Short mmCIF file of N, CA and C in Angstrom, two decimals:
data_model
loop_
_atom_site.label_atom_id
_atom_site.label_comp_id
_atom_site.label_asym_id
_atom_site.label_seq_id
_atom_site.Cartn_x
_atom_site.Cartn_y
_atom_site.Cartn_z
N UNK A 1450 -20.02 -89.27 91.89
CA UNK A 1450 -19.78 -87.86 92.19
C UNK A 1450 -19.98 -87.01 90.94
N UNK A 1451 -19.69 -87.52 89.93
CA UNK A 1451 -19.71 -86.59 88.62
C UNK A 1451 -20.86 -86.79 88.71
N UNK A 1452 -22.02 -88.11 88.54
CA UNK A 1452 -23.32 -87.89 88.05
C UNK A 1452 -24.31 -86.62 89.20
N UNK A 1453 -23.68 -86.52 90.58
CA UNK A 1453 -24.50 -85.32 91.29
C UNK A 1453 -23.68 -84.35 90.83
N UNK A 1454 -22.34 -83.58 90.31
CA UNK A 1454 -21.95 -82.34 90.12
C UNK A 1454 -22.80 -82.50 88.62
N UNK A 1455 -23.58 -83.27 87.64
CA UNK A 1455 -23.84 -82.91 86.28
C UNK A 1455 -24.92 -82.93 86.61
N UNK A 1456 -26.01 -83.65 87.24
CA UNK A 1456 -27.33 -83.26 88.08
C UNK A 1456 -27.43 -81.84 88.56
N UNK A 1457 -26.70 -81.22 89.51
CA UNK A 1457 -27.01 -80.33 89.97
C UNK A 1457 -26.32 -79.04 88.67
N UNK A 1458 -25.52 -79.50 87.95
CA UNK A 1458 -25.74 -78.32 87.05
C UNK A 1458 -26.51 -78.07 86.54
N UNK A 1459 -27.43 -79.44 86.00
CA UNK A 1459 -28.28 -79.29 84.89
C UNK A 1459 -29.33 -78.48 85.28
N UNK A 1460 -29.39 -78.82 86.83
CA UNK A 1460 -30.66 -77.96 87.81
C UNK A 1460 -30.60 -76.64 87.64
N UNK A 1461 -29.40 -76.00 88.15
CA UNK A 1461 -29.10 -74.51 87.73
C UNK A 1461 -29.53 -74.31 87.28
N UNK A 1462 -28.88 -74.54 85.45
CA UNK A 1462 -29.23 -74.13 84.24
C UNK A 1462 -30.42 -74.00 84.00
N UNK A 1463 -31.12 -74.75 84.20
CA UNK A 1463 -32.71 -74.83 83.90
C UNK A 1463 -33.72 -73.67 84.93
N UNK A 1464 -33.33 -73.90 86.24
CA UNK A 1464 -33.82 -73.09 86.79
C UNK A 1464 -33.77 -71.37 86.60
N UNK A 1465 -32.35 -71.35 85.99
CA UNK A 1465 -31.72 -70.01 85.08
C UNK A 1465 -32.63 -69.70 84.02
N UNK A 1466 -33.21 -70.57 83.10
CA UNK A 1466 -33.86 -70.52 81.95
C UNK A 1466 -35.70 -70.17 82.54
N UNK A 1467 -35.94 -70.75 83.62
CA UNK A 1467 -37.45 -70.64 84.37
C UNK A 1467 -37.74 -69.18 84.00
N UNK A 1468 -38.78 -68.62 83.61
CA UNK A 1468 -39.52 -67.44 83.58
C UNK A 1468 -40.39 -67.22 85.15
N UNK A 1469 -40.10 -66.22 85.38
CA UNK A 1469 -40.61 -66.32 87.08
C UNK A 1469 -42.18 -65.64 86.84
N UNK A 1470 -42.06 -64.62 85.69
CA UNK A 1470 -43.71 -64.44 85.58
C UNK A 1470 -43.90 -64.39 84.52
N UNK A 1471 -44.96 -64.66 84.18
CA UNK A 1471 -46.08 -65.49 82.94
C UNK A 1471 -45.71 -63.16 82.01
N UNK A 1472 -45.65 -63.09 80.79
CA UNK A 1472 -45.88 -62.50 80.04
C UNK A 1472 -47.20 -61.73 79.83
N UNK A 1473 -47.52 -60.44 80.46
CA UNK A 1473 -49.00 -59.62 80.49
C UNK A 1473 -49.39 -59.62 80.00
N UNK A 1474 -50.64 -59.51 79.55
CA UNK A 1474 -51.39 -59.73 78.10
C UNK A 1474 -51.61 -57.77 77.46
N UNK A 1475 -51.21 -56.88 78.85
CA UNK A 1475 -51.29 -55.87 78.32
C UNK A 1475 -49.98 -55.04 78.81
N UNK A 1476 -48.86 -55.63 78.14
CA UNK A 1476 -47.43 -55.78 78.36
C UNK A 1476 -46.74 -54.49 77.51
N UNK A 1477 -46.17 -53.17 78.47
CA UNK A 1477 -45.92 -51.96 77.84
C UNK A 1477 -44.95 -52.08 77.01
N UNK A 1478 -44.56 -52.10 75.17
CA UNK A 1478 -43.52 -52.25 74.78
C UNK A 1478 -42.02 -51.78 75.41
N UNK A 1479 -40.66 -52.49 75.11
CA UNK A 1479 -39.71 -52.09 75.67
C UNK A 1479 -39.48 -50.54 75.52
N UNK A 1480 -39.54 -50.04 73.94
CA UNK A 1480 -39.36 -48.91 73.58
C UNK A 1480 -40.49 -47.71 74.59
N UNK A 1481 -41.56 -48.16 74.37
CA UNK A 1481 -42.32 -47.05 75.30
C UNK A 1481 -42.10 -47.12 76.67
N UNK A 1482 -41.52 -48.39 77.07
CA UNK A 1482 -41.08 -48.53 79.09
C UNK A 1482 -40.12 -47.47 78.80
N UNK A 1483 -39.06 -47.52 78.33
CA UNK A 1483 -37.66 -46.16 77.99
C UNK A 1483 -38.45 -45.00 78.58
N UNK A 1484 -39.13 -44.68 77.74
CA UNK A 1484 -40.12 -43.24 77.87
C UNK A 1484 -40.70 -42.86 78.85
N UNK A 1485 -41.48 -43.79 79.17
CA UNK A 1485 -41.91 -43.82 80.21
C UNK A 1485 -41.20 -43.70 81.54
N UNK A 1486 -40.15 -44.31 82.14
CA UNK A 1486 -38.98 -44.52 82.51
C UNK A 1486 -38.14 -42.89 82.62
N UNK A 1487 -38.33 -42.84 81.53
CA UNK A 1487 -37.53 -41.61 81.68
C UNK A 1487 -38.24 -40.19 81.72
N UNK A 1488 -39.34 -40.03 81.35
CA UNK A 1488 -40.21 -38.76 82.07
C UNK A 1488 -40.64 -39.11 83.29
N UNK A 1489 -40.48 -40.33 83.62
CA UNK A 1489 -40.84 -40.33 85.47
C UNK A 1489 -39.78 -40.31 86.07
N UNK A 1490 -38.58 -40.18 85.72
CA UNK A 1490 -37.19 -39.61 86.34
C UNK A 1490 -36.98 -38.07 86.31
N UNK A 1491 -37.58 -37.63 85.00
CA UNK A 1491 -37.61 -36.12 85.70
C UNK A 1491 -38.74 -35.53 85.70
N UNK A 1492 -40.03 -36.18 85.71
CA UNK A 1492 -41.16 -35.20 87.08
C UNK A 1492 -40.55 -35.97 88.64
N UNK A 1493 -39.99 -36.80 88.82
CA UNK A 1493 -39.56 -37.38 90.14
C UNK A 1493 -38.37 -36.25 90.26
N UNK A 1494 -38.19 -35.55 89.59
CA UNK A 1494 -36.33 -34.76 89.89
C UNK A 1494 -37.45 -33.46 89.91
N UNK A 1495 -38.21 -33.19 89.24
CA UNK A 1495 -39.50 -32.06 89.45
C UNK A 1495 -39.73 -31.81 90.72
N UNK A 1496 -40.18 -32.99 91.18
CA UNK A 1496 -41.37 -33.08 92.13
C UNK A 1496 -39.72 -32.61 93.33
N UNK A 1497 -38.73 -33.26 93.38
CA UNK A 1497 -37.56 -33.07 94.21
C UNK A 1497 -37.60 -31.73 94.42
N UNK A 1498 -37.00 -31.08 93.23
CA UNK A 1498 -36.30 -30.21 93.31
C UNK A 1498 -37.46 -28.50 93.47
N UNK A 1499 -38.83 -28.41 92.53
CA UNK A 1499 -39.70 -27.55 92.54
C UNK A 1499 -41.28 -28.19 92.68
N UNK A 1500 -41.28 -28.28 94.08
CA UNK A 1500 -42.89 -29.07 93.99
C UNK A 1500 -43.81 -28.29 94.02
N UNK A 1501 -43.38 -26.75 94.44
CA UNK A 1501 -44.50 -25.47 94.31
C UNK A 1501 -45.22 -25.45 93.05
N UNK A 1502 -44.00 -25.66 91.98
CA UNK A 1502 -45.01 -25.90 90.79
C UNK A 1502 -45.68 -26.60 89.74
N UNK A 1503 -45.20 -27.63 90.62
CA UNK A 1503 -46.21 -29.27 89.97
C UNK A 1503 -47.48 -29.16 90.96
N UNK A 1504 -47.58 -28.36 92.09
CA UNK A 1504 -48.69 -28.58 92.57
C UNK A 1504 -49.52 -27.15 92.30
N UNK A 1505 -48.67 -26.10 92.25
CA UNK A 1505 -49.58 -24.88 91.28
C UNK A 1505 -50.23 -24.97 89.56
N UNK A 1506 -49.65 -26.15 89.17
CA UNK A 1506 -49.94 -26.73 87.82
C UNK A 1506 -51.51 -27.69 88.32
N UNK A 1507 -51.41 -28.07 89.30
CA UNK A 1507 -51.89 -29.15 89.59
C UNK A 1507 -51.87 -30.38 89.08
N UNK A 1508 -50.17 -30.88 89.02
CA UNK A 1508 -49.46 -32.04 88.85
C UNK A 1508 -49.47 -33.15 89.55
N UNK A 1509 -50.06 -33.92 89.11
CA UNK A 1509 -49.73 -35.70 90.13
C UNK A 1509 -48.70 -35.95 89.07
N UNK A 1510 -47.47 -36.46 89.64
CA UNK A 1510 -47.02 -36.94 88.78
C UNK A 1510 -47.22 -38.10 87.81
N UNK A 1511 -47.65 -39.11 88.72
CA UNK A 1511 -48.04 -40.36 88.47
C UNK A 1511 -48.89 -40.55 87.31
N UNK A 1512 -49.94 -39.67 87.64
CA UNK A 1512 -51.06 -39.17 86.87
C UNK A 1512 -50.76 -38.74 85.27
N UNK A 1513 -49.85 -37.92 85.56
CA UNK A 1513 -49.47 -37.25 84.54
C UNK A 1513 -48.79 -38.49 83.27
N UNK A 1514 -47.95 -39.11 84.25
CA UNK A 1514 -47.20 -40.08 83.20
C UNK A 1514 -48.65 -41.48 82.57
N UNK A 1515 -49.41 -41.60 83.59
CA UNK A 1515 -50.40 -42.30 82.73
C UNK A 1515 -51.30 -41.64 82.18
N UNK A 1516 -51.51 -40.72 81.79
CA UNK A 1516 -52.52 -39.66 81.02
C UNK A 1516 -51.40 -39.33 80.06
N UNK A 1517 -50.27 -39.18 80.08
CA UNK A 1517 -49.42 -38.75 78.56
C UNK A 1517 -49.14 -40.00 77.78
N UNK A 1518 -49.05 -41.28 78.60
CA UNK A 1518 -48.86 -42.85 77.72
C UNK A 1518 -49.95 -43.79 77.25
N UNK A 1519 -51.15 -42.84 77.74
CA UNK A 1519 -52.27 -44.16 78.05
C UNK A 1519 -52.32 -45.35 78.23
N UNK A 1520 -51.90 -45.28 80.21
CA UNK A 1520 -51.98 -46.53 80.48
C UNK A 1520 -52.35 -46.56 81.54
N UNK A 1521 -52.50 -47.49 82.50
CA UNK A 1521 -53.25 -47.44 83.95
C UNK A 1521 -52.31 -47.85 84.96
N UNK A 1522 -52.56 -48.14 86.12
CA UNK A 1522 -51.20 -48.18 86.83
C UNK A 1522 -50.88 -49.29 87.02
N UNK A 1523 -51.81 -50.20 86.86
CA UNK A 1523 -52.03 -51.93 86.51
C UNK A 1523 -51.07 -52.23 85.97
N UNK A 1524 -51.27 -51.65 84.74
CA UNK A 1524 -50.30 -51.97 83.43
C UNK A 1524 -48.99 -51.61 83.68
N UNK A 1525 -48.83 -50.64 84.18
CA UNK A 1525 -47.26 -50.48 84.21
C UNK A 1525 -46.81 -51.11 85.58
N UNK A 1526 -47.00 -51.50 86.40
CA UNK A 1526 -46.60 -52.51 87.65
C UNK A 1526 -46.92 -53.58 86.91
N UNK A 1527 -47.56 -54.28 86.36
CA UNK A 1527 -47.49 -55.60 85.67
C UNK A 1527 -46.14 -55.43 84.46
N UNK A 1528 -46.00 -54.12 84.24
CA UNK A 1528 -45.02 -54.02 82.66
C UNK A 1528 -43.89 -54.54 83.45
N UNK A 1529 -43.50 -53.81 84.37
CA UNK A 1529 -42.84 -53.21 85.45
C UNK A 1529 -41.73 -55.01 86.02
N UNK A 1530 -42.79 -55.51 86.81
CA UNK A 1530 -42.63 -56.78 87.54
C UNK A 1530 -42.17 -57.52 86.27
N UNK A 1531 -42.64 -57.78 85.19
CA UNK A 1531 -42.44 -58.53 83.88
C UNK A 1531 -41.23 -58.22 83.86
N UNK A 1532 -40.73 -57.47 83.05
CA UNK A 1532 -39.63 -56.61 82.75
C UNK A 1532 -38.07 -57.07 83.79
N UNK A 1533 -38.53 -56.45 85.32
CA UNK A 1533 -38.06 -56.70 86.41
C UNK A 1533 -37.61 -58.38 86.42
N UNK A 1534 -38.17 -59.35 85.90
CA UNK A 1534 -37.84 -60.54 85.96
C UNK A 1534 -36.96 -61.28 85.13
N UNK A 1535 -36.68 -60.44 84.43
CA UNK A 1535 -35.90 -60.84 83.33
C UNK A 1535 -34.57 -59.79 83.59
N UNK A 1536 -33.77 -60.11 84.16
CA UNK A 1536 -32.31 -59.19 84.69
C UNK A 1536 -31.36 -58.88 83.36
N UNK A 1537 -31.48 -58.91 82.45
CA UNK A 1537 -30.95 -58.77 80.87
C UNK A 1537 -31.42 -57.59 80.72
N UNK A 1538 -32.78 -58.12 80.55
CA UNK A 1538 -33.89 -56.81 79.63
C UNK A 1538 -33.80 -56.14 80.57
N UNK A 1539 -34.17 -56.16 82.15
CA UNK A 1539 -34.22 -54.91 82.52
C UNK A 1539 -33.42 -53.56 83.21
N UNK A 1540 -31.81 -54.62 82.80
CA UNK A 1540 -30.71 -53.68 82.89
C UNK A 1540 -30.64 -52.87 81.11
N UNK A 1541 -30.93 -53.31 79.97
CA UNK A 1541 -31.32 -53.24 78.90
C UNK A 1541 -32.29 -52.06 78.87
N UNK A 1542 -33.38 -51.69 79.54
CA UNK A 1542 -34.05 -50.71 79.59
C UNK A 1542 -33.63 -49.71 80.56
N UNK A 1543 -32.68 -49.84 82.05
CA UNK A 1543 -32.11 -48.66 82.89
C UNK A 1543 -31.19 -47.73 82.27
N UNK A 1544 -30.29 -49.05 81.24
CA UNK A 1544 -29.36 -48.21 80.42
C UNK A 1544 -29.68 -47.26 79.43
N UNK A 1545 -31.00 -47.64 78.86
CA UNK A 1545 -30.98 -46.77 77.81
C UNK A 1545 -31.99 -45.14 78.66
N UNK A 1546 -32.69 -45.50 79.72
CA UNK A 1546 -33.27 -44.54 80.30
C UNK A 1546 -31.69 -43.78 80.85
N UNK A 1547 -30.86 -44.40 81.36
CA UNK A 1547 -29.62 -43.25 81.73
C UNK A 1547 -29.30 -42.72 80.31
N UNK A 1548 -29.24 -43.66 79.35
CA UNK A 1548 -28.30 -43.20 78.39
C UNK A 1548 -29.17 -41.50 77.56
N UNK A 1549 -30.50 -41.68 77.86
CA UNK A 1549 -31.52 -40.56 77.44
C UNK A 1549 -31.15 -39.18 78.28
N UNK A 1550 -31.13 -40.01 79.78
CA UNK A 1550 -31.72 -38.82 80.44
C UNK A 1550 -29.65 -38.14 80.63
N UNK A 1551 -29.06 -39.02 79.76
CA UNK A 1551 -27.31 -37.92 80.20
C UNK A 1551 -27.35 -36.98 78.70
N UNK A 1552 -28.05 -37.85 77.75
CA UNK A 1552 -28.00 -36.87 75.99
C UNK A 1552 -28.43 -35.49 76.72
N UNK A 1553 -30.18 -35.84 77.34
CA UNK A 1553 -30.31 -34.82 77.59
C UNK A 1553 -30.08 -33.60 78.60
N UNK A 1554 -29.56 -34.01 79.73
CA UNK A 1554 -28.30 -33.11 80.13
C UNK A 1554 -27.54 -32.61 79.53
N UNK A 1555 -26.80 -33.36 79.05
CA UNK A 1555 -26.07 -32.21 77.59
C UNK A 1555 -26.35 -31.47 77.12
N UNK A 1556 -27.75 -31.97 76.10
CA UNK A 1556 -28.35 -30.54 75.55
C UNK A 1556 -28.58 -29.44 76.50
N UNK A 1557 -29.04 -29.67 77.60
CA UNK A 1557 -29.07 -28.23 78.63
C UNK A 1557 -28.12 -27.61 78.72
N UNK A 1558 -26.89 -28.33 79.36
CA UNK A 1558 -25.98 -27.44 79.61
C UNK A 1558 -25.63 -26.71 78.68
N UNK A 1559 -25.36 -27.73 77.37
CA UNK A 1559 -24.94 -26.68 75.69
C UNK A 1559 -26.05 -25.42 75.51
N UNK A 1560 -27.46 -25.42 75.74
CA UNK A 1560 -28.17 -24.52 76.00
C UNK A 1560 -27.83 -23.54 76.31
N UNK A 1561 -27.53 -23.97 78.09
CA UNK A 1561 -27.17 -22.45 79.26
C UNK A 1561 -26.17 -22.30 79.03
N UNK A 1562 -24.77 -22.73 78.06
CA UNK A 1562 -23.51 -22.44 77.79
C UNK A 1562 -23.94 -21.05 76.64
N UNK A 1563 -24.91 -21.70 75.66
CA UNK A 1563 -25.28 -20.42 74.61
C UNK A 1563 -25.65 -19.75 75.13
N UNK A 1564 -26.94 -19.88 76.47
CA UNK A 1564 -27.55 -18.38 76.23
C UNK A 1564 -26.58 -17.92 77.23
N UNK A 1565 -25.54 -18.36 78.20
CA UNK A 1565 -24.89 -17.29 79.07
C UNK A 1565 -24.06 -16.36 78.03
N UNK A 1566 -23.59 -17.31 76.98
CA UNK A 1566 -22.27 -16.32 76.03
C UNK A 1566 -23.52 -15.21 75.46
N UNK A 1567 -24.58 -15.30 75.27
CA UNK A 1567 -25.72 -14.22 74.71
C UNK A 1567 -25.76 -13.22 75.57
N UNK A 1568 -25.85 -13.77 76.51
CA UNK A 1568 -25.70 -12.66 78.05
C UNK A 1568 -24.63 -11.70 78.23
N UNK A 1569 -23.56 -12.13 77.99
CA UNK A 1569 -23.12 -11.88 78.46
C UNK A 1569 -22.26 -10.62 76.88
N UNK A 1570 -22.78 -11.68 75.91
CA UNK A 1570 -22.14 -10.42 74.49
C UNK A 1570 -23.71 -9.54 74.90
N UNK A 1571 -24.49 -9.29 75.04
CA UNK A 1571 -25.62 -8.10 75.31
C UNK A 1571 -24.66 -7.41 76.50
N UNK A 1572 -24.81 -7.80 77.77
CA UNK A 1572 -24.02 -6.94 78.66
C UNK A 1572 -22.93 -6.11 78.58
N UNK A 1573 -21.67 -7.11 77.22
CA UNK A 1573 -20.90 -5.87 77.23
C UNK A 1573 -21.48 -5.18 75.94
N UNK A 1574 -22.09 -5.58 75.10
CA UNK A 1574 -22.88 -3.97 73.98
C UNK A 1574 -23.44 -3.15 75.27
N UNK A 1575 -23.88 -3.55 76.25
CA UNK A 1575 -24.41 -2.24 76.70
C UNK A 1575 -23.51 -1.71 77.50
N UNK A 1576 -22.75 -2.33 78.03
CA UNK A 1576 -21.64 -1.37 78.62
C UNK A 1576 -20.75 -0.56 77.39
N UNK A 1577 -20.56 -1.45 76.58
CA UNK A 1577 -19.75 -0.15 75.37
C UNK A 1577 -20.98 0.73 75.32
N UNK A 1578 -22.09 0.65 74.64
CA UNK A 1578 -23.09 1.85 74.93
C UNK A 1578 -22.97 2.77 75.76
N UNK A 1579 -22.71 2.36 76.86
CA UNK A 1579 -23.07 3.49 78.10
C UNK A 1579 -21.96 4.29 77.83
N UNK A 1580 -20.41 3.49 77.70
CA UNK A 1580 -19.35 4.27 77.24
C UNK A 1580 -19.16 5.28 76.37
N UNK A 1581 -19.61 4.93 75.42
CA UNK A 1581 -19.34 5.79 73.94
C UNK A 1581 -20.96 6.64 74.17
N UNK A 1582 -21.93 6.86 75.41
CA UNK A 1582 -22.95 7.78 75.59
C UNK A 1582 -21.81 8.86 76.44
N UNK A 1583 -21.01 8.15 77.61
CA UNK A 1583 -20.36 8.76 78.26
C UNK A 1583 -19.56 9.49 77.64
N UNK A 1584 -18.75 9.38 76.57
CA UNK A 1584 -17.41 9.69 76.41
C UNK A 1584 -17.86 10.30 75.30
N UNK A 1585 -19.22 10.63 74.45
CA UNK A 1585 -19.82 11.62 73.49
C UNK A 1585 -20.35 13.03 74.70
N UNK A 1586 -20.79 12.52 76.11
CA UNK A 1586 -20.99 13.56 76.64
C UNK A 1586 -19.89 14.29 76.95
N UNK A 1587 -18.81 13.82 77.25
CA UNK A 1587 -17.23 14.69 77.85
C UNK A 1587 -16.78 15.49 76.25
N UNK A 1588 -17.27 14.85 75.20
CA UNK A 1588 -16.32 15.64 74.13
C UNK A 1588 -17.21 17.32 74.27
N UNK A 1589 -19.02 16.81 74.11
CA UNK A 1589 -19.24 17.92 73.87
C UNK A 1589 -19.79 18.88 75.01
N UNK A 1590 -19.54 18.37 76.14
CA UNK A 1590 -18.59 19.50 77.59
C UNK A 1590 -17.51 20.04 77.10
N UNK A 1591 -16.39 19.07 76.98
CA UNK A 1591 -15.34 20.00 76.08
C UNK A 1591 -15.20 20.53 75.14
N UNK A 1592 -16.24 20.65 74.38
CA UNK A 1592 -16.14 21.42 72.89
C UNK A 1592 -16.93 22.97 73.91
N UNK A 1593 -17.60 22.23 74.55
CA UNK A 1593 -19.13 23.83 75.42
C UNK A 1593 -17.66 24.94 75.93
N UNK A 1594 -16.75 24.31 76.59
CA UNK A 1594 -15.76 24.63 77.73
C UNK A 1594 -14.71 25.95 76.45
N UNK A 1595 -14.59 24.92 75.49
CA UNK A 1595 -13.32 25.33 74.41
C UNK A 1595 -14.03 27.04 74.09
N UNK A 1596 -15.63 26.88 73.94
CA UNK A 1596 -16.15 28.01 73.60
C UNK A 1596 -16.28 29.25 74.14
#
């Protein structure tokens, strides 16, 4: 009984260690999959949210991401499936594409946090403006009146 429970571990293990696909010969580095990865999460949030103007641009997305990486679509479904086979690495590369695409959420919002406080210090200069236009016109009504 022990020699089939140490048989069939050894099977596991090994089968654990099996590479399910052979290594591409034109295999997209990890660092550029990130990138990649993550500008096709937001022309895909593009294409969602404003497709009037990926297609007034005349945007493929697809297109776009292999014309900005130079690569073909071969290559990145072969990067892709590679990558995909190895459940380490390619939770290893989702994380760091979330971990990109939340930095840069941040920076936006910190953005639209500045320019609303800009907005909103212009709006009241111009409302004190309008005030102190208003309240220079009442003095010199009342100075016209006093006369």
């Amino acid at each position: 009984m022990k020699k089939v429970i140490f048989l069939a571990l050894t099977i596991v293990l090994v089968s654990c260690a099996e590479k399910l696909l052979e290594k591409p010969e034109n295999l997209i580095p990890e660092a550029k999959m990130v990138e990649i990865l993550n500008d096709l999460a937001i022309v895909n949030a593009a294409r969602v949210t404003n497709v009037e103007v990926l297609r007034d641009h005349n945007i493929t997305p697809m297109q776009y991401i292999f014309s900005k990486y130079d690569i073909d679509s071969l290559q990145f479904v072969e990067s892709d499936r590679y990558y995909a086979s190895i459940p380490e690495l390619h939770e290893k590369i989702y994380v760091a594409v979330e971990e990109k695409l939340e930095i840069e959420k941040e920076r936006i919002t910190e953005n639209k946090k500045v320019r609303d406080s800009l907005a909103q210090i212009e709006k009241n200069a111009a409302q004190n403006k309008r005030r102190r236009t208003r309240d220079s016109l009442q003095e010199n009504a009342g100075k016209k009146n006093q006369l």
